[in-house]
Amino acid sequence: MQQVVQLGRRLVTTMATLNNPAGTAVEVVRQQKKALRTVVRRELRNFSPEAKREEDEAIQKHILSAEWYQNSKRICAYVSCASLREVDTSHIMADLLEKQRRTAGMKVYVPRIEDKESHMRMLHITNTDDDLIANYMNILEPTLLDSVGNPREEVMQATEPLDLLLLPGLAFDRKGGRLGRGGGYYDLFLQNYLLLAKDKGWKSPLLVALSYSPQIRDDAVPVDATDVNIDALVNSNGILTFSSQAEERISSS
């Protein structure tokens, strides 16, 4: 009887596949993403602490010394999480917040996860000691209220456009493809913000990801219609540019 049930399930799956080839393609990409995430996570676990420290320093130095970074005034940046093996951003965050204190009109925003449905907001902060708390995944995020009890400014309600967005990821290819960790938070946020920028007639922000060497893949990473490509990728050897905006803002600086 159990064999009959299993055969019936296989027949149903086969018929669904034949009747919905688009759904099959989506499932293929989903499985490819899952497989690549497994491979890259294993490689990051095997990435030595010494190599990680060296690349953390090199990547942050590349960014801190770059004109395209120094000339940006409204920036979204992630607060790195060691348990996720993200490229460290501690020096970058310290530099951004120090410049914000002494530069009129400069704004720094960092991500806050809202739920498990891929919703994330970018909220304005002024320091890392008082403005951030650990969430249920032990990732540091901004509190909802600032030090005087007011709701934090959200980038989607800002009156001026972003110049730069520094983002993490799990795997990247050499054409701007980005594979996240599976939550879809950055892709959904980027889709919404890019639509907002288009509606307001703003120039899109420069999307720059940070990557360790094992995360850069020679083959194309699997992507679907919801994935947003990056403009540039910073690694320990320098920066790779993928878009005309990156060529204009980075290669010319």
PDB file of C-alpha atoms in Angstrom:
ATOM      1  CA  MET A   1       0.000   0.000   0.000  1.00  0.00           C
ATOM      2  CA  GLN A   2       2.829   2.390   0.899  1.00  0.00           C
ATOM      3  CA  GLN A   3       4.461   1.735  -2.496  1.00  0.00           C
ATOM      4  CA  VAL A   4       1.194   2.593  -4.244  1.00  0.00           C
ATOM      5  CA  VAL A   5       0.957   5.877  -2.316  1.00  0.00           C
ATOM      6  CA  GLN A   6       4.563   6.780  -3.160  1.00  0.00           C
ATOM      7  CA  LEU A   7       3.955   5.941  -6.839  1.00  0.00           C
ATOM      8  CA  GLY A   8       0.879   8.144  -6.801  1.00  0.00           C
ATOM      9  CA  ARG A   9       2.852  11.034  -5.339  1.00  0.00           C
ATOM     10  CA  ARG A  10       5.534  10.675  -8.007  1.00  0.00           C
ATOM     11  CA  LEU A  11       2.889  10.693 -10.730  1.00  0.00           C
ATOM     12  CA  VAL A  12       1.321  13.835  -9.284  1.00  0.00           C
ATOM     13  CA  THR A  13       4.736  15.515  -9.127  1.00  0.00           C
ATOM     14  CA  THR A  14       5.516  14.472 -12.704  1.00  0.00           C
ATOM     15  CA  MET A  15       2.199  15.801 -14.007  1.00  0.00           C
ATOM     16  CA  ALA A  16       2.711  19.091 -12.128  1.00  0.00           C
ATOM     17  CA  THR A  17       6.148  19.406 -13.693  1.00  0.00           C
ATOM     18  CA  LEU A  18       4.819  18.815 -17.202  1.00  0.00           C
ATOM     19  CA  ASN A  19       1.983  21.274 -16.706  1.00  0.00           C
ATOM     20  CA  ASN A  20       4.136  23.995 -15.157  1.00  0.00           C
ATOM     21  CA  PRO A  21       7.606  24.220 -16.756  1.00  0.00           C
ATOM     22  CA  ALA A  22       8.114  27.711 -15.296  1.00  0.00           C
ATOM     23  CA  GLY A  23       7.593  26.296 -11.830  1.00  0.00           C
ATOM     24  CA  THR A  24      10.162  23.631 -12.633  1.00  0.00           C
ATOM     25  CA  ALA A  25      12.738  26.262 -13.597  1.00  0.00           C
ATOM     26  CA  VAL A  26      12.147  28.106 -10.328  1.00  0.00           C
ATOM     27  CA  GLU A  27      12.623  24.874  -8.395  1.00  0.00           C
ATOM     28  CA  VAL A  28      15.841  24.107 -10.279  1.00  0.00           C
ATOM     29  CA  VAL A  29      17.269  27.516  -9.351  1.00  0.00           C
ATOM     30  CA  ARG A  30      16.150  27.052  -5.748  1.00  0.00           C
ATOM     31  CA  GLN A  31      18.004  23.733  -5.544  1.00  0.00           C
ATOM     32  CA  GLN A  32      21.086  25.244  -7.203  1.00  0.00           C
ATOM     33  CA  LYS A  33      21.100  28.044  -4.646  1.00  0.00           C
ATOM     34  CA  LYS A  34      20.755  25.561  -1.802  1.00  0.00           C
ATOM     35  CA  ALA A  35      23.664  23.488  -3.097  1.00  0.00           C
ATOM     36  CA  LEU A  36      25.937  26.499  -3.572  1.00  0.00           C
ATOM     37  CA  ARG A  37      25.132  27.826  -0.100  1.00  0.00           C
ATOM     38  CA  THR A  38      26.176  24.477   1.356  1.00  0.00           C
ATOM     39  CA  VAL A  39      29.488  24.579  -0.529  1.00  0.00           C
ATOM     40  CA  VAL A  40      30.346  28.181   0.362  1.00  0.00           C
ATOM     41  CA  ARG A  41      29.390  27.798   4.024  1.00  0.00           C
ATOM     42  CA  ARG A  42      31.719  24.807   4.254  1.00  0.00           C
ATOM     43  CA  GLU A  43      34.543  26.750   2.606  1.00  0.00           C
ATOM     44  CA  LEU A  44      34.026  29.672   4.987  1.00  0.00           C
ATOM     45  CA  ARG A  45      34.135  27.327   7.980  1.00  0.00           C
ATOM     46  CA  ASN A  46      37.496  26.093   6.701  1.00  0.00           C
ATOM     47  CA  PHE A  47      38.773  29.623   6.072  1.00  0.00           C
ATOM     48  CA  SER A  48      41.543  30.167   8.631  1.00  0.00           C
ATOM     49  CA  PRO A  49      41.225  32.926  11.260  1.00  0.00           C
ATOM     50  CA  GLU A  50      44.557  34.326  10.094  1.00  0.00           C
ATOM     51  CA  ALA A  51      43.434  34.571   6.470  1.00  0.00           C
ATOM     52  CA  LYS A  52      40.149  36.076   7.576  1.00  0.00           C
ATOM     53  CA  ARG A  53      41.903  38.781   9.625  1.00  0.00           C
ATOM     54  CA  GLU A  54      44.217  39.620   6.740  1.00  0.00           C
ATOM     55  CA  GLU A  55      41.339  39.934   4.287  1.00  0.00           C
ATOM     56  CA  ASP A  56      39.204  41.915   6.765  1.00  0.00           C
ATOM     57  CA  GLU A  57      41.979  44.479   7.064  1.00  0.00           C
ATOM     58  CA  ALA A  58      42.700  44.620   3.335  1.00  0.00           C
ATOM     59  CA  ILE A  59      39.040  44.959   2.317  1.00  0.00           C
ATOM     60  CA  GLN A  60      38.343  47.738   4.794  1.00  0.00           C
ATOM     61  CA  LYS A  61      41.516  49.599   3.770  1.00  0.00           C
ATOM     62  CA  HIS A  62      40.433  49.469   0.122  1.00  0.00           C
ATOM     63  CA  ILE A  63      37.082  51.011   1.025  1.00  0.00           C
ATOM     64  CA  LEU A  64      38.308  53.591   3.532  1.00  0.00           C
ATOM     65  CA  SER A  65      40.874  54.963   1.078  1.00  0.00           C
ATOM     66  CA  ALA A  66      38.523  55.077  -1.926  1.00  0.00           C
ATOM     67  CA  GLU A  67      37.239  58.407  -3.252  1.00  0.00           C
ATOM     68  CA  TRP A  68      33.819  56.958  -4.112  1.00  0.00           C
ATOM     69  CA  TYR A  69      33.432  56.016  -0.438  1.00  0.00           C
ATOM     70  CA  GLN A  70      34.851  59.264   0.933  1.00  0.00           C
ATOM     71  CA  ASN A  71      32.591  61.343  -1.322  1.00  0.00           C
ATOM     72  CA  SER A  72      29.383  59.555  -0.254  1.00  0.00           C
ATOM     73  CA  LYS A  73      27.223  61.388   2.290  1.00  0.00           C
ATOM     74  CA  ARG A  74      24.163  59.151   2.705  1.00  0.00           C
ATOM     75  CA  ILE A  75      25.181  55.562   3.252  1.00  0.00           C
ATOM     76  CA  CYS A  76      23.599  52.254   4.224  1.00  0.00           C
ATOM     77  CA  ALA A  77      26.075  49.791   5.713  1.00  0.00           C
ATOM     78  CA  TYR A  78      25.728  46.447   7.455  1.00  0.00           C
ATOM     79  CA  VAL A  79      26.984  45.771  10.975  1.00  0.00           C
ATOM     80  CA  SER A  80      29.074  42.629  10.526  1.00  0.00           C
ATOM     81  CA  CYS A  81      28.226  39.431  12.411  1.00  0.00           C
ATOM     82  CA  ALA A  82      31.111  37.079  13.237  1.00  0.00           C
ATOM     83  CA  SER A  83      28.870  34.007  13.585  1.00  0.00           C
ATOM     84  CA  LEU A  84      27.677  34.520   9.997  1.00  0.00           C
ATOM     85  CA  ARG A  85      31.307  34.837   8.847  1.00  0.00           C
ATOM     86  CA  GLU A  86      30.631  38.193   7.220  1.00  0.00           C
ATOM     87  CA  VAL A  87      33.447  40.490   6.187  1.00  0.00           C
ATOM     88  CA  ASP A  88      34.208  42.742   9.159  1.00  0.00           C
ATOM     89  CA  THR A  89      32.911  46.318   8.933  1.00  0.00           C
ATOM     90  CA  SER A  90      33.972  47.602  12.371  1.00  0.00           C
ATOM     91  CA  HIS A  91      36.571  50.066  11.014  1.00  0.00           C
ATOM     92  CA  ILE A  92      34.173  51.257   8.331  1.00  0.00           C
ATOM     93  CA  MET A  93      31.351  51.805  10.832  1.00  0.00           C
ATOM     94  CA  ALA A  94      33.660  53.712  13.181  1.00  0.00           C
ATOM     95  CA  ASP A  95      34.817  55.918  10.315  1.00  0.00           C
ATOM     96  CA  LEU A  96      31.274  56.548   9.060  1.00  0.00           C
ATOM     97  CA  LEU A  97      29.941  57.540  12.462  1.00  0.00           C
ATOM     98  CA  GLU A  98      32.909  59.800  13.168  1.00  0.00           C
ATOM     99  CA  LYS A  99      32.459  61.554   9.812  1.00  0.00           C
ATOM    100  CA  GLN A 100      28.730  61.846  10.449  1.00  0.00           C
ATOM    101  CA  ARG A 101      29.427  63.706  13.705  1.00  0.00           C
ATOM    102  CA  ARG A 102      31.466  66.363  11.917  1.00  0.00           C
ATOM    103  CA  THR A 103      29.851  66.509   8.455  1.00  0.00           C
ATOM    104  CA  ALA A 104      26.626  68.405   7.886  1.00  0.00           C
ATOM    105  CA  GLY A 105      24.037  66.425   5.951  1.00  0.00           C
ATOM    106  CA  MET A 106      25.756  63.068   6.322  1.00  0.00           C
ATOM    107  CA  LYS A 107      23.517  60.142   7.314  1.00  0.00           C
ATOM    108  CA  VAL A 108      24.375  56.551   8.217  1.00  0.00           C
ATOM    109  CA  TYR A 109      21.697  53.844   8.123  1.00  0.00           C
ATOM    110  CA  VAL A 110      21.956  50.204   9.198  1.00  0.00           C
ATOM    111  CA  PRO A 111      19.563  47.266   8.724  1.00  0.00           C
ATOM    112  CA  ARG A 112      16.895  46.044  11.113  1.00  0.00           C
ATOM    113  CA  ILE A 113      15.009  42.809  10.371  1.00  0.00           C
ATOM    114  CA  GLU A 114      11.277  43.255  10.911  1.00  0.00           C
ATOM    115  CA  ASP A 115       9.941  39.706  10.564  1.00  0.00           C
ATOM    116  CA  LYS A 116      10.559  36.338   8.906  1.00  0.00           C
ATOM    117  CA  GLU A 117       8.831  37.454   5.697  1.00  0.00           C
ATOM    118  CA  SER A 118      11.928  39.175   4.252  1.00  0.00           C
ATOM    119  CA  HIS A 119      10.990  42.651   5.514  1.00  0.00           C
ATOM    120  CA  MET A 120      13.936  44.805   6.580  1.00  0.00           C
ATOM    121  CA  ARG A 121      14.293  48.515   7.273  1.00  0.00           C
ATOM    122  CA  MET A 122      17.354  50.749   7.192  1.00  0.00           C
ATOM    123  CA  LEU A 123      17.366  53.035  10.240  1.00  0.00           C
ATOM    124  CA  HIS A 124      19.552  56.025  11.059  1.00  0.00           C
ATOM    125  CA  ILE A 125      22.072  55.652  13.905  1.00  0.00           C
ATOM    126  CA  THR A 126      24.631  57.953  15.507  1.00  0.00           C
ATOM    127  CA  ASN A 127      26.748  55.458  17.488  1.00  0.00           C
ATOM    128  CA  THR A 128      27.176  51.724  17.958  1.00  0.00           C
ATOM    129  CA  ASP A 129      27.300  51.643  21.754  1.00  0.00           C
ATOM    130  CA  ASP A 130      23.807  52.919  22.527  1.00  0.00           C
ATOM    131  CA  ASP A 131      21.906  52.575  19.262  1.00  0.00           C
ATOM    132  CA  LEU A 132      22.330  48.843  18.622  1.00  0.00           C
ATOM    133  CA  ILE A 133      20.922  45.740  20.308  1.00  0.00           C
ATOM    134  CA  ALA A 134      21.274  42.033  19.468  1.00  0.00           C
ATOM    135  CA  ASN A 135      18.264  40.403  17.813  1.00  0.00           C
ATOM    136  CA  TYR A 136      17.122  36.789  18.150  1.00  0.00           C
ATOM    137  CA  MET A 137      19.918  35.714  15.759  1.00  0.00           C
ATOM    138  CA  ASN A 138      22.503  37.681  17.786  1.00  0.00           C
ATOM    139  CA  ILE A 139      22.882  40.230  14.976  1.00  0.00           C
ATOM    140  CA  LEU A 140      23.316  43.826  16.125  1.00  0.00           C
ATOM    141  CA  GLU A 141      20.454  46.028  14.942  1.00  0.00           C
ATOM    142  CA  PRO A 142      19.248  49.569  15.645  1.00  0.00           C
ATOM    143  CA  THR A 143      16.637  50.087  18.334  1.00  0.00           C
ATOM    144  CA  LEU A 144      13.293  51.421  17.101  1.00  0.00           C
ATOM    145  CA  LEU A 145      13.626  54.604  19.176  1.00  0.00           C
ATOM    146  CA  ASP A 146      16.598  56.928  19.500  1.00  0.00           C
ATOM    147  CA  SER A 147      18.159  58.085  22.788  1.00  0.00           C
ATOM    148  CA  VAL A 148      15.419  60.673  23.406  1.00  0.00           C
ATOM    149  CA  GLY A 149      12.555  58.334  22.582  1.00  0.00           C
ATOM    150  CA  ASN A 150      11.806  59.416  19.019  1.00  0.00           C
ATOM    151  CA  PRO A 151      11.314  56.921  16.170  1.00  0.00           C
ATOM    152  CA  ARG A 152      14.485  56.573  14.146  1.00  0.00           C
ATOM    153  CA  GLU A 153      14.584  58.047  10.664  1.00  0.00           C
ATOM    154  CA  GLU A 154      14.017  55.351   8.050  1.00  0.00           C
ATOM    155  CA  VAL A 155      15.770  55.558   4.714  1.00  0.00           C
ATOM    156  CA  MET A 156      12.524  54.881   2.814  1.00  0.00           C
ATOM    157  CA  GLN A 157      11.129  58.107   4.306  1.00  0.00           C
ATOM    158  CA  ALA A 158      14.290  60.162   3.784  1.00  0.00           C
ATOM    159  CA  THR A 159      14.030  63.333   1.708  1.00  0.00           C
ATOM    160  CA  GLU A 160      17.373  62.827  -0.018  1.00  0.00           C
ATOM    161  CA  PRO A 161      18.704  59.835  -1.968  1.00  0.00           C
ATOM    162  CA  LEU A 162      21.277  57.307  -0.851  1.00  0.00           C
ATOM    163  CA  ASP A 163      24.735  57.568  -2.381  1.00  0.00           C
ATOM    164  CA  LEU A 164      26.104  54.190  -1.361  1.00  0.00           C
ATOM    165  CA  LEU A 165      24.961  50.862   0.026  1.00  0.00           C
ATOM    166  CA  LEU A 166      27.532  48.437   1.467  1.00  0.00           C
ATOM    167  CA  LEU A 167      26.047  44.965   1.691  1.00  0.00           C
ATOM    168  CA  PRO A 168      27.033  41.424   2.621  1.00  0.00           C
ATOM    169  CA  GLY A 169      26.271  38.193   0.800  1.00  0.00           C
ATOM    170  CA  LEU A 170      27.219  34.545   0.734  1.00  0.00           C
ATOM    171  CA  ALA A 171      28.487  34.070  -2.834  1.00  0.00           C
ATOM    172  CA  PHE A 172      29.252  36.311  -5.786  1.00  0.00           C
ATOM    173  CA  ASP A 173      30.226  35.812  -9.405  1.00  0.00           C
ATOM    174  CA  ARG A 174      32.354  37.972 -11.677  1.00  0.00           C
ATOM    175  CA  LYS A 175      29.403  39.594 -13.442  1.00  0.00           C
ATOM    176  CA  GLY A 176      27.627  41.110 -10.446  1.00  0.00           C
ATOM    177  CA  GLY A 177      25.515  38.145  -9.418  1.00  0.00           C
ATOM    178  CA  ARG A 178      24.903  37.933  -5.678  1.00  0.00           C
ATOM    179  CA  LEU A 179      23.626  34.993  -3.629  1.00  0.00           C
ATOM    180  CA  GLY A 180      22.362  35.849  -0.155  1.00  0.00           C
ATOM    181  CA  ARG A 181      21.777  33.550   2.775  1.00  0.00           C
ATOM    182  CA  GLY A 182      18.235  32.670   1.782  1.00  0.00           C
ATOM    183  CA  GLY A 183      16.140  35.158   3.743  1.00  0.00           C
ATOM    184  CA  GLY A 184      15.552  37.518   0.832  1.00  0.00           C
ATOM    185  CA  TYR A 185      15.878  40.598   3.065  1.00  0.00           C
ATOM    186  CA  TYR A 186      18.342  42.578   0.985  1.00  0.00           C
ATOM    187  CA  ASP A 187      16.738  41.721  -2.345  1.00  0.00           C
ATOM    188  CA  LEU A 188      13.292  42.850  -1.187  1.00  0.00           C
ATOM    189  CA  PHE A 189      14.681  46.028   0.360  1.00  0.00           C
ATOM    190  CA  LEU A 190      16.691  46.824  -2.767  1.00  0.00           C
ATOM    191  CA  GLN A 191      13.707  46.232  -5.042  1.00  0.00           C
ATOM    192  CA  ASN A 192      11.589  48.618  -2.967  1.00  0.00           C
ATOM    193  CA  TYR A 193      14.275  51.278  -2.637  1.00  0.00           C
ATOM    194  CA  LEU A 194      15.187  51.232  -6.333  1.00  0.00           C
ATOM    195  CA  LEU A 195      11.496  51.678  -7.207  1.00  0.00           C
ATOM    196  CA  LEU A 196      11.311  54.594  -4.768  1.00  0.00           C
ATOM    197  CA  ALA A 197      14.404  56.199  -6.278  1.00  0.00           C
ATOM    198  CA  LYS A 198      12.974  55.806  -9.772  1.00  0.00           C
ATOM    199  CA  ASP A 199       9.635  57.344  -8.739  1.00  0.00           C
ATOM    200  CA  LYS A 200      11.428  60.326  -7.184  1.00  0.00           C
ATOM    201  CA  GLY A 201      13.806  60.774 -10.093  1.00  0.00           C
ATOM    202  CA  TRP A 202      16.826  59.979  -7.927  1.00  0.00           C
ATOM    203  CA  LYS A 203      20.005  58.347  -9.129  1.00  0.00           C
ATOM    204  CA  SER A 204      20.301  54.774  -7.874  1.00  0.00           C
ATOM    205  CA  PRO A 205      22.801  54.257  -5.051  1.00  0.00           C
ATOM    206  CA  LEU A 206      26.031  52.449  -5.737  1.00  0.00           C
ATOM    207  CA  LEU A 207      25.569  48.837  -4.572  1.00  0.00           C
ATOM    208  CA  VAL A 208      28.892  47.523  -3.291  1.00  0.00           C
ATOM    209  CA  ALA A 209      29.333  44.114  -1.652  1.00  0.00           C
ATOM    210  CA  LEU A 210      32.231  42.907   0.510  1.00  0.00           C
ATOM    211  CA  SER A 211      33.619  39.422  -0.036  1.00  0.00           C
ATOM    212  CA  TYR A 212      36.227  36.969   1.203  1.00  0.00           C
ATOM    213  CA  SER A 213      38.127  35.104  -1.519  1.00  0.00           C
ATOM    214  CA  PRO A 214      36.231  31.773  -1.059  1.00  0.00           C
ATOM    215  CA  GLN A 215      32.954  33.579  -1.722  1.00  0.00           C
ATOM    216  CA  ILE A 216      33.915  34.669  -5.248  1.00  0.00           C
ATOM    217  CA  ARG A 217      32.896  32.016  -7.775  1.00  0.00           C
ATOM    218  CA  ASP A 218      34.220  31.607 -11.303  1.00  0.00           C
ATOM    219  CA  ASP A 219      30.892  30.228 -12.515  1.00  0.00           C
ATOM    220  CA  ALA A 220      27.700  32.297 -12.471  1.00  0.00           C
ATOM    221  CA  VAL A 221      25.802  32.104  -9.198  1.00  0.00           C
ATOM    222  CA  PRO A 222      22.168  30.961  -9.586  1.00  0.00           C
ATOM    223  CA  VAL A 223      19.727  33.875  -9.557  1.00  0.00           C
ATOM    224  CA  ASP A 224      16.040  34.423 -10.230  1.00  0.00           C
ATOM    225  CA  ALA A 225      13.804  37.370 -11.060  1.00  0.00           C
ATOM    226  CA  THR A 226      13.789  38.621  -7.456  1.00  0.00           C
ATOM    227  CA  ASP A 227      17.583  38.866  -7.137  1.00  0.00           C
ATOM    228  CA  VAL A 228      19.293  42.245  -7.511  1.00  0.00           C
ATOM    229  CA  ASN A 229      22.769  42.450  -9.028  1.00  0.00           C
ATOM    230  CA  ILE A 230      25.497  44.483  -7.367  1.00  0.00           C
ATOM    231  CA  ASP A 231      27.479  47.259  -9.041  1.00  0.00           C
ATOM    232  CA  ALA A 232      30.844  46.336  -7.545  1.00  0.00           C
ATOM    233  CA  LEU A 233      32.577  43.847  -5.274  1.00  0.00           C
ATOM    234  CA  VAL A 234      35.427  44.629  -2.872  1.00  0.00           C
ATOM    235  CA  ASN A 235      37.816  41.815  -1.963  1.00  0.00           C
ATOM    236  CA  SER A 236      41.302  41.669  -0.515  1.00  0.00           C
ATOM    237  CA  ASN A 237      42.880  42.252  -3.944  1.00  0.00           C
ATOM    238  CA  GLY A 238      40.876  45.353  -4.773  1.00  0.00           C
ATOM    239  CA  ILE A 239      37.540  46.049  -6.419  1.00  0.00           C
ATOM    240  CA  LEU A 240      35.650  44.464  -9.300  1.00  0.00           C
ATOM    241  CA  THR A 241      33.173  46.662 -11.174  1.00  0.00           C
ATOM    242  CA  PHE A 242      30.150  45.325 -13.042  1.00  0.00           C
ATOM    243  CA  SER A 243      27.942  48.244 -14.071  1.00  0.00           C
ATOM    244  CA  SER A 244      28.235  51.505 -15.962  1.00  0.00           C
ATOM    245  CA  GLN A 245      27.564  53.376 -12.710  1.00  0.00           C
ATOM    246  CA  ALA A 246      30.448  51.558 -11.046  1.00  0.00           C
ATOM    247  CA  GLU A 247      32.697  52.340 -13.989  1.00  0.00           C
ATOM    248  CA  GLU A 248      31.718  55.996 -13.751  1.00  0.00           C
ATOM    249  CA  ARG A 249      32.015  56.409  -9.989  1.00  0.00           C
ATOM    250  CA  ILE A 250      34.756  53.944  -9.105  1.00  0.00           C
ATOM    251  CA  SER A 251      37.061  53.504 -12.068  1.00  0.00           C
ATOM    252  CA  SER A 252      37.307  57.259 -12.592  1.00  0.00           C
ATOM    253  CA  SER A 253      38.087  58.013  -8.927  1.00  0.00           C
TER     254      SER A 253
END
